[in-house]
Short mmCIF file of C-alpha atoms in Angstrom, two decimals:
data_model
loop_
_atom_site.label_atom_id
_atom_site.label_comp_id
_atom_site.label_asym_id
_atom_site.label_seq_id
_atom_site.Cartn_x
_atom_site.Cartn_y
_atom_site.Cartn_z
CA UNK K 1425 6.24 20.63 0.07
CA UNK K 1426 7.27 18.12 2.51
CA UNK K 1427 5.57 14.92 2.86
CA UNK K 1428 5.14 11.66 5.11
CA UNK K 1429 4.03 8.80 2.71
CA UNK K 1430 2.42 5.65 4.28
CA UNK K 1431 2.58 2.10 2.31
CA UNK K 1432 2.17 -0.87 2.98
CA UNK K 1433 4.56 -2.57 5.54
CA UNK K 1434 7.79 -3.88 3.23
CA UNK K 1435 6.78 -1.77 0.31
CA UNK K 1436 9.35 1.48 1.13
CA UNK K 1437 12.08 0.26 -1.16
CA UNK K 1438 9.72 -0.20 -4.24
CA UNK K 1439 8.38 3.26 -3.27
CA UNK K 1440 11.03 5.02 -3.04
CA UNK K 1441 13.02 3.72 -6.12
CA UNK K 1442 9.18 4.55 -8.20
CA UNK K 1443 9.68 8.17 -6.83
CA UNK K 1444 12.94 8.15 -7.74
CA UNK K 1445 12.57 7.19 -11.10
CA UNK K 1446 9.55 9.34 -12.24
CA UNK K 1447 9.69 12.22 -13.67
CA UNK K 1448 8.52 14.42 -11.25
CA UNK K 1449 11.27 16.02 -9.10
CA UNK K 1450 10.93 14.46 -5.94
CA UNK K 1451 13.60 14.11 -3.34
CA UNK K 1452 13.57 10.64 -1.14
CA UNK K 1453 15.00 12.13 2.73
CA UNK K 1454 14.19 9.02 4.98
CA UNK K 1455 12.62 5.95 6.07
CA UNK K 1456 10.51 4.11 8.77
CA UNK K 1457 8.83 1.20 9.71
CA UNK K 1458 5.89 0.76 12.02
CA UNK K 1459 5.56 -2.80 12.74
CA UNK K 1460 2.16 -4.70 11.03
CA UNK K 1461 1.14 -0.97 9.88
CA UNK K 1462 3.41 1.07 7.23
CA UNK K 1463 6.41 1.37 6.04
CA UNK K 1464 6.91 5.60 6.15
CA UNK K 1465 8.87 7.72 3.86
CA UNK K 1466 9.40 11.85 3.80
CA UNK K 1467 10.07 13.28 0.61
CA UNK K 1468 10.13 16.94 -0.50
CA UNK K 1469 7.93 17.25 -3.56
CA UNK K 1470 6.20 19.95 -6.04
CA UNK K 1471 3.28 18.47 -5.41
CA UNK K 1472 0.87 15.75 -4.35
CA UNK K 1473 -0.53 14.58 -7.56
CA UNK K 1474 2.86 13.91 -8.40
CA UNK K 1475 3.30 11.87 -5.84
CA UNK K 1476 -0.07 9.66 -5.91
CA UNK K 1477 0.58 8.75 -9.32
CA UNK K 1478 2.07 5.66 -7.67
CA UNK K 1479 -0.21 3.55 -6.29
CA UNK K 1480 2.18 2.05 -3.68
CA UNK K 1481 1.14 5.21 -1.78
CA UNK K 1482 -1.32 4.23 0.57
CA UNK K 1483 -1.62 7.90 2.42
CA UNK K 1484 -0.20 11.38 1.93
CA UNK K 1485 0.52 13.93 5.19
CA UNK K 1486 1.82 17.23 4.69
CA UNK K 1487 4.81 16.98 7.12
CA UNK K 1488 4.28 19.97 9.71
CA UNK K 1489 6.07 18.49 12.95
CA UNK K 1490 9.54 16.75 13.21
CA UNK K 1491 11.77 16.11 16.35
CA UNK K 1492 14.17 13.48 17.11
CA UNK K 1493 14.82 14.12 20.74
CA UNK K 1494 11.74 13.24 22.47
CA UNK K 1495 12.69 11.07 25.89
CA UNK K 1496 10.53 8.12 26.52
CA UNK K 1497 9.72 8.83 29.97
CA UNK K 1498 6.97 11.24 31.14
CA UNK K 1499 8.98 14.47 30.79
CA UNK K 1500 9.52 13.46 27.30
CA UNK K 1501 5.23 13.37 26.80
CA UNK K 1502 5.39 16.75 28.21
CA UNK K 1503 8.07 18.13 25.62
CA UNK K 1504 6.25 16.65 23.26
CA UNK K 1505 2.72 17.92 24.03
CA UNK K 1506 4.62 22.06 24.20
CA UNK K 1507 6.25 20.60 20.51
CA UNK K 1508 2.82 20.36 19.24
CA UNK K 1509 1.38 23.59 20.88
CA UNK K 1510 4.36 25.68 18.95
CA UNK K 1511 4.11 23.55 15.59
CA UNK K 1512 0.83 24.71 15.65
CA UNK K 1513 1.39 27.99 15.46
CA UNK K 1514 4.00 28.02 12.55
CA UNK K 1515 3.92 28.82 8.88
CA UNK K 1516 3.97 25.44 7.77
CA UNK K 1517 0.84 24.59 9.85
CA UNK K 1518 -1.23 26.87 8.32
CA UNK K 1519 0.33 25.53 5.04
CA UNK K 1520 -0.69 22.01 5.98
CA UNK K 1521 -4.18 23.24 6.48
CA UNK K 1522 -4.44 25.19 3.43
CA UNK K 1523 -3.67 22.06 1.03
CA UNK K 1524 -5.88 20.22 3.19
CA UNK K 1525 -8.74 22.23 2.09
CA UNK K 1526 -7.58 22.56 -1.09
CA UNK K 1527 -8.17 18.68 -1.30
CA UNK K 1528 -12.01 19.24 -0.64
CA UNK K 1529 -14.67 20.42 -3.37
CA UNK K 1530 -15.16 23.92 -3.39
CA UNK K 1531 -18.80 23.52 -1.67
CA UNK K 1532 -16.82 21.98 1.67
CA UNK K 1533 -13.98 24.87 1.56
CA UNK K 1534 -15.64 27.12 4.10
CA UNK K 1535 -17.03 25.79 7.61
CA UNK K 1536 -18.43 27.86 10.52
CA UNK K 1537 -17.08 24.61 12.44
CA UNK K 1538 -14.02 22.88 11.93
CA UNK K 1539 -13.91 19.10 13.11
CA UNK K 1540 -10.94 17.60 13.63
CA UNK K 1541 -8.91 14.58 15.47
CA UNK K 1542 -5.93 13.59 16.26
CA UNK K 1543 -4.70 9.67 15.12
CA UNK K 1544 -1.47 9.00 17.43
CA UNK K 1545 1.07 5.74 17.10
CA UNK K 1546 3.32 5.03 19.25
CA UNK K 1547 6.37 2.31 18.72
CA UNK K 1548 9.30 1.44 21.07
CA UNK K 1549 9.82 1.49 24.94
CA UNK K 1550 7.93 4.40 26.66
CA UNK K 1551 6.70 4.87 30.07
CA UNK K 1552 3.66 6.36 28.65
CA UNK K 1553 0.98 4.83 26.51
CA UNK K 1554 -0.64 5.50 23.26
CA UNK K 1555 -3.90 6.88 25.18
CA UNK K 1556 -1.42 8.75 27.14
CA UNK K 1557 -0.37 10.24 24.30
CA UNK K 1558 -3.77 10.65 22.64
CA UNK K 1559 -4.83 12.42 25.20
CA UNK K 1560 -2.45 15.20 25.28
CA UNK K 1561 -2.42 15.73 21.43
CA UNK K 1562 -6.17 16.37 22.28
CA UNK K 1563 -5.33 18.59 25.35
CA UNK K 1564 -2.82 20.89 22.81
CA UNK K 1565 -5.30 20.66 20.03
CA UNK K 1566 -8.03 21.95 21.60
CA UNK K 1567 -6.40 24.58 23.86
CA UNK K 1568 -4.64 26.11 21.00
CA UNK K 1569 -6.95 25.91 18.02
CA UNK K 1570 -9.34 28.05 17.43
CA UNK K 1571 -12.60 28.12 18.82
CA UNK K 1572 -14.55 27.28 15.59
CA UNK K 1573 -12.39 23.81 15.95
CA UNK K 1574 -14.29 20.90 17.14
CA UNK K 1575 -13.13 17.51 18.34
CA UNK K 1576 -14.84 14.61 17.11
CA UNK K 1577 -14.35 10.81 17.07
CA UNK K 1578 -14.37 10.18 13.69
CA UNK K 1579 -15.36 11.67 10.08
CA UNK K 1580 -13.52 15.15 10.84
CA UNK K 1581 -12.41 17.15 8.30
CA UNK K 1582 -8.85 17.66 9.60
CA UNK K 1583 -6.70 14.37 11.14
CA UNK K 1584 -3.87 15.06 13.20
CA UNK K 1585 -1.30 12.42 12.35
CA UNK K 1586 1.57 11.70 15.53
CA UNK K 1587 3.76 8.76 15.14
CA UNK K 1588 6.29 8.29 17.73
CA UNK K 1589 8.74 5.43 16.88
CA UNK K 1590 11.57 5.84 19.86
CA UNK K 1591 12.49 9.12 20.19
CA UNK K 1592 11.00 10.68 16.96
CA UNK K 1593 7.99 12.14 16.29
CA UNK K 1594 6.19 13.09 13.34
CA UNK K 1595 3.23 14.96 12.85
CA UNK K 1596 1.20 15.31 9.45
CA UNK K 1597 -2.14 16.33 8.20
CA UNK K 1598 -3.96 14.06 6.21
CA UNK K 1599 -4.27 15.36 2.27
CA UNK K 1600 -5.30 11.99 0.82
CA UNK K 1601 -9.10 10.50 1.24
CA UNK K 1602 -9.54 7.31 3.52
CA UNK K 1603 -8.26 3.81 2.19
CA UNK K 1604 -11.81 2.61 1.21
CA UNK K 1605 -11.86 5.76 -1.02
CA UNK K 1606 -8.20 5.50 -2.19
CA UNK K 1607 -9.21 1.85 -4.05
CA UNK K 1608 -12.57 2.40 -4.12
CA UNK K 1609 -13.17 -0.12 -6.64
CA UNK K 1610 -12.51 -2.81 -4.21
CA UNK K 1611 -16.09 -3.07 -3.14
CA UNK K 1612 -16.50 -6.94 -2.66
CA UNK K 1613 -13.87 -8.78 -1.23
CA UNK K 1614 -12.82 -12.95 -0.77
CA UNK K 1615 -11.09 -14.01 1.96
CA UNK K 1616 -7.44 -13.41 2.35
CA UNK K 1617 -7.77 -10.72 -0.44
CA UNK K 1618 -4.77 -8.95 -1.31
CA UNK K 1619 -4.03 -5.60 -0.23
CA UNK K 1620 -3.99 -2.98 -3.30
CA UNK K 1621 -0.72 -1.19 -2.77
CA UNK K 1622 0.65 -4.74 -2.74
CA UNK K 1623 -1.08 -5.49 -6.09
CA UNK K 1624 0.24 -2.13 -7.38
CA UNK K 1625 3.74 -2.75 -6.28
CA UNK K 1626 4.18 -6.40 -7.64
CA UNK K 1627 2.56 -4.84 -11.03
CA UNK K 1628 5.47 -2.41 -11.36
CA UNK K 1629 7.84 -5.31 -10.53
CA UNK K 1630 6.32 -6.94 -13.40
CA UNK K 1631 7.45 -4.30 -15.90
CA UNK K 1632 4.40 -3.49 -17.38
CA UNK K 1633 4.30 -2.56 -21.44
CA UNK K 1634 1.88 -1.42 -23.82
CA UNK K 1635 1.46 -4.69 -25.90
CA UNK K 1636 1.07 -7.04 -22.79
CA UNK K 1637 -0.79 -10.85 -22.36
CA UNK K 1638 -1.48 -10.13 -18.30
CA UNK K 1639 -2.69 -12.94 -16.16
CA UNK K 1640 -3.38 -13.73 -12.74
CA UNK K 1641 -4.38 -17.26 -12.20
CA UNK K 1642 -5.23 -16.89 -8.59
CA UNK K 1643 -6.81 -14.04 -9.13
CA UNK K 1644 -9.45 -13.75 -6.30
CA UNK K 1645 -10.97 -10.43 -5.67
CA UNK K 1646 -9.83 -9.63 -8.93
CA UNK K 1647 -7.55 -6.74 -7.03
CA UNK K 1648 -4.09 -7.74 -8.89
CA UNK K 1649 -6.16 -7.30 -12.40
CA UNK K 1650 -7.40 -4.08 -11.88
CA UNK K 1651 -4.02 -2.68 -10.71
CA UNK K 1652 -2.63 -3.99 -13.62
CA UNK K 1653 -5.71 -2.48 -15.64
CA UNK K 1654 -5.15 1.29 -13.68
CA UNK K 1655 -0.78 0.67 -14.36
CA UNK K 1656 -1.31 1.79 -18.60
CA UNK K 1657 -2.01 0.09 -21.41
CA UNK K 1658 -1.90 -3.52 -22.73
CA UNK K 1659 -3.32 -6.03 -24.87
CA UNK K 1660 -5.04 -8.36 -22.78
CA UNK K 1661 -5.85 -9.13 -19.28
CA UNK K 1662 -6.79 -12.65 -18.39
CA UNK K 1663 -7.56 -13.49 -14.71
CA UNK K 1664 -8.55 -17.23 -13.55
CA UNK K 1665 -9.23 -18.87 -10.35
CA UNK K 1666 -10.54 -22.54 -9.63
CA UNK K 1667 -13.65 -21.11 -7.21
CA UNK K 1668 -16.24 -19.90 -9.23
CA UNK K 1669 -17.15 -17.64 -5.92
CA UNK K 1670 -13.74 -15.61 -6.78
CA UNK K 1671 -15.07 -15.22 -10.16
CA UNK K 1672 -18.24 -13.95 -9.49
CA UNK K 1673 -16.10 -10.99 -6.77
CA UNK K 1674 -14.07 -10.19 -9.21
CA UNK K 1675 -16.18 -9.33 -11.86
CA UNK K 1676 -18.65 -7.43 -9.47
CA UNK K 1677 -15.49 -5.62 -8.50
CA UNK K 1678 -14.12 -4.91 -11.89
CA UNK K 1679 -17.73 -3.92 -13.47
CA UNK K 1680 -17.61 -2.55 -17.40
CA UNK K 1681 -14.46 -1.03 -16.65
CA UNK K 1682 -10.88 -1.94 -18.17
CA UNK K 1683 -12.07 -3.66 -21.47
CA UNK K 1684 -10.03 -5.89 -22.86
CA UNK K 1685 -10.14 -8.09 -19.52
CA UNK K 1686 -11.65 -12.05 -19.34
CA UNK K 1687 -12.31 -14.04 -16.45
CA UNK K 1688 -12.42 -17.64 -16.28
CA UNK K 1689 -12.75 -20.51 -13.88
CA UNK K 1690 -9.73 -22.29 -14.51
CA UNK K 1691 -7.16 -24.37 -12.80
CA UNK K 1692 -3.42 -22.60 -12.11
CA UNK K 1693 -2.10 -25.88 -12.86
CA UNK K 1694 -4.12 -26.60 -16.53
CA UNK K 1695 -4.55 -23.36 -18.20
CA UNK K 1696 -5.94 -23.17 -21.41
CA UNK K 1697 -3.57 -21.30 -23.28
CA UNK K 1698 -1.20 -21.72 -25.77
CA UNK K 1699 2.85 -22.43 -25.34
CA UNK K 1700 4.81 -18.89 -24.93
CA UNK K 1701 1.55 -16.69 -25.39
CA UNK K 1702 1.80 -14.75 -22.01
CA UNK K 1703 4.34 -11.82 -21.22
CA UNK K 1704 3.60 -11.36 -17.58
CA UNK K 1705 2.20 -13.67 -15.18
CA UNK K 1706 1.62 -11.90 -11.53
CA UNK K 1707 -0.46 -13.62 -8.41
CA UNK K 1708 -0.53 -14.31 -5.01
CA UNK K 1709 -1.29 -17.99 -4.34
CA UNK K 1710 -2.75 -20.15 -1.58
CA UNK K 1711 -0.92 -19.17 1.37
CA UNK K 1712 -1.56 -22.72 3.11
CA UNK K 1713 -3.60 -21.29 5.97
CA UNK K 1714 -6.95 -19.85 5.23
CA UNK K 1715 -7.02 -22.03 1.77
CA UNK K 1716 -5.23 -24.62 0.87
CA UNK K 1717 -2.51 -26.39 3.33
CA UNK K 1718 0.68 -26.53 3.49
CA UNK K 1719 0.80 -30.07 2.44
CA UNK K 1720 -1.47 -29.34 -0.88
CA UNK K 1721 0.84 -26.18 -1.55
CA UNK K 1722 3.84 -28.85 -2.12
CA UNK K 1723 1.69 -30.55 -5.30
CA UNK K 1724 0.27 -27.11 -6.11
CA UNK K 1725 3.33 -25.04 -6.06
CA UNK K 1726 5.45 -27.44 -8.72
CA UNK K 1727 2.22 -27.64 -10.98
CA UNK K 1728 1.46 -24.07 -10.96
CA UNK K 1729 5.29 -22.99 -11.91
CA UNK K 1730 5.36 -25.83 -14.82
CA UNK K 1731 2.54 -24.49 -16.14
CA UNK K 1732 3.66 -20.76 -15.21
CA UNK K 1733 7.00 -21.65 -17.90
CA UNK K 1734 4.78 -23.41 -20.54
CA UNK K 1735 2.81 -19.96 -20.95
CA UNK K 1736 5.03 -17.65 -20.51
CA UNK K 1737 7.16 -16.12 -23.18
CA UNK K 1738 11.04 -16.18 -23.04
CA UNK K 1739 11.35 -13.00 -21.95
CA UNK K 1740 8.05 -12.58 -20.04
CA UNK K 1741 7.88 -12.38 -16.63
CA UNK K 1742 6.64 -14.11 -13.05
CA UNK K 1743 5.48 -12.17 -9.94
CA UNK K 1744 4.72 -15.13 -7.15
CA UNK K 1745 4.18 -13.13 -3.35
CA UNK K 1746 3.87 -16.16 -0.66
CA UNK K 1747 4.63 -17.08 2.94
CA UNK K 1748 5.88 -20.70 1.26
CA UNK K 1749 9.56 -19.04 0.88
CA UNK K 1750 11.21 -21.95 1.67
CA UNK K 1751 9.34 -24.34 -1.01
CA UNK K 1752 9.33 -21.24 -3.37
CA UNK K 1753 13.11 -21.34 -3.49
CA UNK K 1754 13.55 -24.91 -3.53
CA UNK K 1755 11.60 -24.85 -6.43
CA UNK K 1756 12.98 -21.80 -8.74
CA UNK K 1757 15.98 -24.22 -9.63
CA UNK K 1758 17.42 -24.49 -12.78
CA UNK K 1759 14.33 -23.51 -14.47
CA UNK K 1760 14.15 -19.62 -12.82
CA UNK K 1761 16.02 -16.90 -12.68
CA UNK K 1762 15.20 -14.99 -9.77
CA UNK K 1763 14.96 -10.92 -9.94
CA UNK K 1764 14.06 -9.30 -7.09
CA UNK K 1765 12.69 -10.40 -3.82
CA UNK K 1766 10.72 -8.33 -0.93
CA UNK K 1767 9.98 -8.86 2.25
CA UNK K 1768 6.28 -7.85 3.27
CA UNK K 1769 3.69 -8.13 5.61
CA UNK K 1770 0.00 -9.82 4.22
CA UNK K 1771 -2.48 -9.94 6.53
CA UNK K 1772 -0.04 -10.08 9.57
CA UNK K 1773 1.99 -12.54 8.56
CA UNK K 1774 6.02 -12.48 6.73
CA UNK K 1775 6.12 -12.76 3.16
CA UNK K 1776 8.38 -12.73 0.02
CA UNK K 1777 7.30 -11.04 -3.58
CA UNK K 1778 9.46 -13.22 -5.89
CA UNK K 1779 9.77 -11.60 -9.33
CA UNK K 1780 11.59 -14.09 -11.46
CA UNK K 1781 12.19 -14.54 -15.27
CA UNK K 1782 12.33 -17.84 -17.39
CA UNK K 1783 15.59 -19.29 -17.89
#
């Protein structure tokens, strides 16, 4: 089957080199970007589950519609609007709506009515708009579905994915659940909370193994932990923050799940724990905007990565994402040995996933 995978924006190098190295037999065929939304990928895989055993993947289409001749002028919204009327009508349509019931328990498989809508995105120079194009994917949609097919604004039990980025198009129908159900375990939140496919993907950067010490000392909504906690097995999982508010999230978040996992109120720069007792430390600091400063981030960074070395064994690992690039790399030195870095967008803004080992 042939799939569109969405993650977050940044994130399609890590996914694709997770597909490539699992054991499934998936086969990577290209990449996208949508500005501020997704990175996309299409691979040809056996099947979904295969596929959503990373946790990188933020949504799965099954890949029904592809052109890459679509004109950005007005003819070119007309083409595109007869491309959807025949893709409609194919084989791999029907396909496409087959797994997508398959997805649904057995007491949702069979519907007098139908609802469905389309989702359209639209990147590059066009002379028509996104509600332009909206609008015809609902024209072709509803003239040439059938009549026990209703449009509705939301909570439909089909979505029509069309993402034009210059002159391709891509349509997909949703297989996966909405995000909210995707990490449903995120249920309380802290400001500037990190997204969960970003967690996921700087946990897999973090080589995890069976027998690890795991912290987060910034650990806010407690989403980095639980990724960790969902990634396999381990010994311990220690997340710490200086509010006592992020504390509280976390554990509402994380529940009686994930045992053995402890949460403290502690500060990143002063942490109780012994020299070399800590194989992995992964976290996403104070950005310098919505806490902290940027002046505080130049005492807090140089604390936090002394301390970060004290703990951490030899060959134990440090997963930093930040906007502070500049100070970050200042600061690696002679005491770092940087990995891998990542370019990614958190909460609209550019930032770096530094994975670094002691020297």
């Amino acid at each position: 089957m042939r799939l569109l995978l969405h993650t977050a924006p940044g994130l399609g190098g890590i996914l694709q080199k997770q597909l490539q190295s699992s054991a499934g037999n998936i086969r990577f065929l290209s990449r996208r970007f949508v500005s501020d939304k997704n990175d996309l990928l299409v691979v040809d895989a056996e099947s979904l589950q295969e596929v959503l055993t990373s946790r990188v993947v933020e949504d799965a289409f099954f890949l029904f519609l592809y052109r890459d001749n679509i004109s950005p002028n007005m003819q070119g919204l007309r083409d595109l609007g007869r491309v959807l009327a025949s893709a409609i009508k194919t084989d791999r349509w029907q396909e496409a709506i087959r797994y997508r019931f398959d997805q649904l328990p057995a007491s949702r498989r069979k519907h007098r009515v139908v609802t469905f809508r389309p989702v359209v995105r639209l990147q590059g120079s066009h002379v028509f708009t996104r509600s332009q194009l909206r609008a015809t994917a609902e024209e072709i949609l509803v003239s040439t579905l059938p009549r026990n097919w209703r449009l509705v604004k939301d909570n439909s039990l089909v979505e029509v994915w069309i993402t034009v980025i210059d002159n391709e198009v891509w349509g997909g129908v949703r297989l996966t659940p909405d995000y909210s159900k995707r990490y449903a375990y995120k249920q309380y939140h802290v400001e500037a909370s990190l997204r969960p496919s970003i967690a996921a993907a700087m946990v897999w950067l973090s080589c995890p193994r069976n027998d690890d010490v795991f912290l987060d000392p910034f650990c806010g909504a407690g989403t980095i932990l639980i990724e960790r906690a969902l990634a396999g097995r381990y010994r311990l999982i220690i997340g710490s923050d200086k509010s006592r508010e992020a504390i509280e999230v976390a554990s509402s978040n994380i529940g009686p799940r994930y045992k053995p996992i402890e949460l403290h109120q502690w500060d990143a720069t002063s942490i109780p724990l012994e020299h070399d007792s800590v194989d992995a430390i992964v976290t996403n600091p104070p950005f310098g905007y919505r806490y902290g400063s940027k002046e505080s981030n130049k005492e807090l960074y140089p604390a936090f990565l002394q301390e970060a070395g004290r703990i951490l064994k030899p060959d134990g690992r440090l997963v930093v994402v930040t906007t502070e690039d500049k100070l970050m790399r200042h600061l690696i030195g002679q005491d770092w040995r940087e990995l891998v870095t990542v370019k990614v967008w958190v909460l609209g803004m550019r930032a770096t996933i530094f994975a670094m080992e002691r020297r």
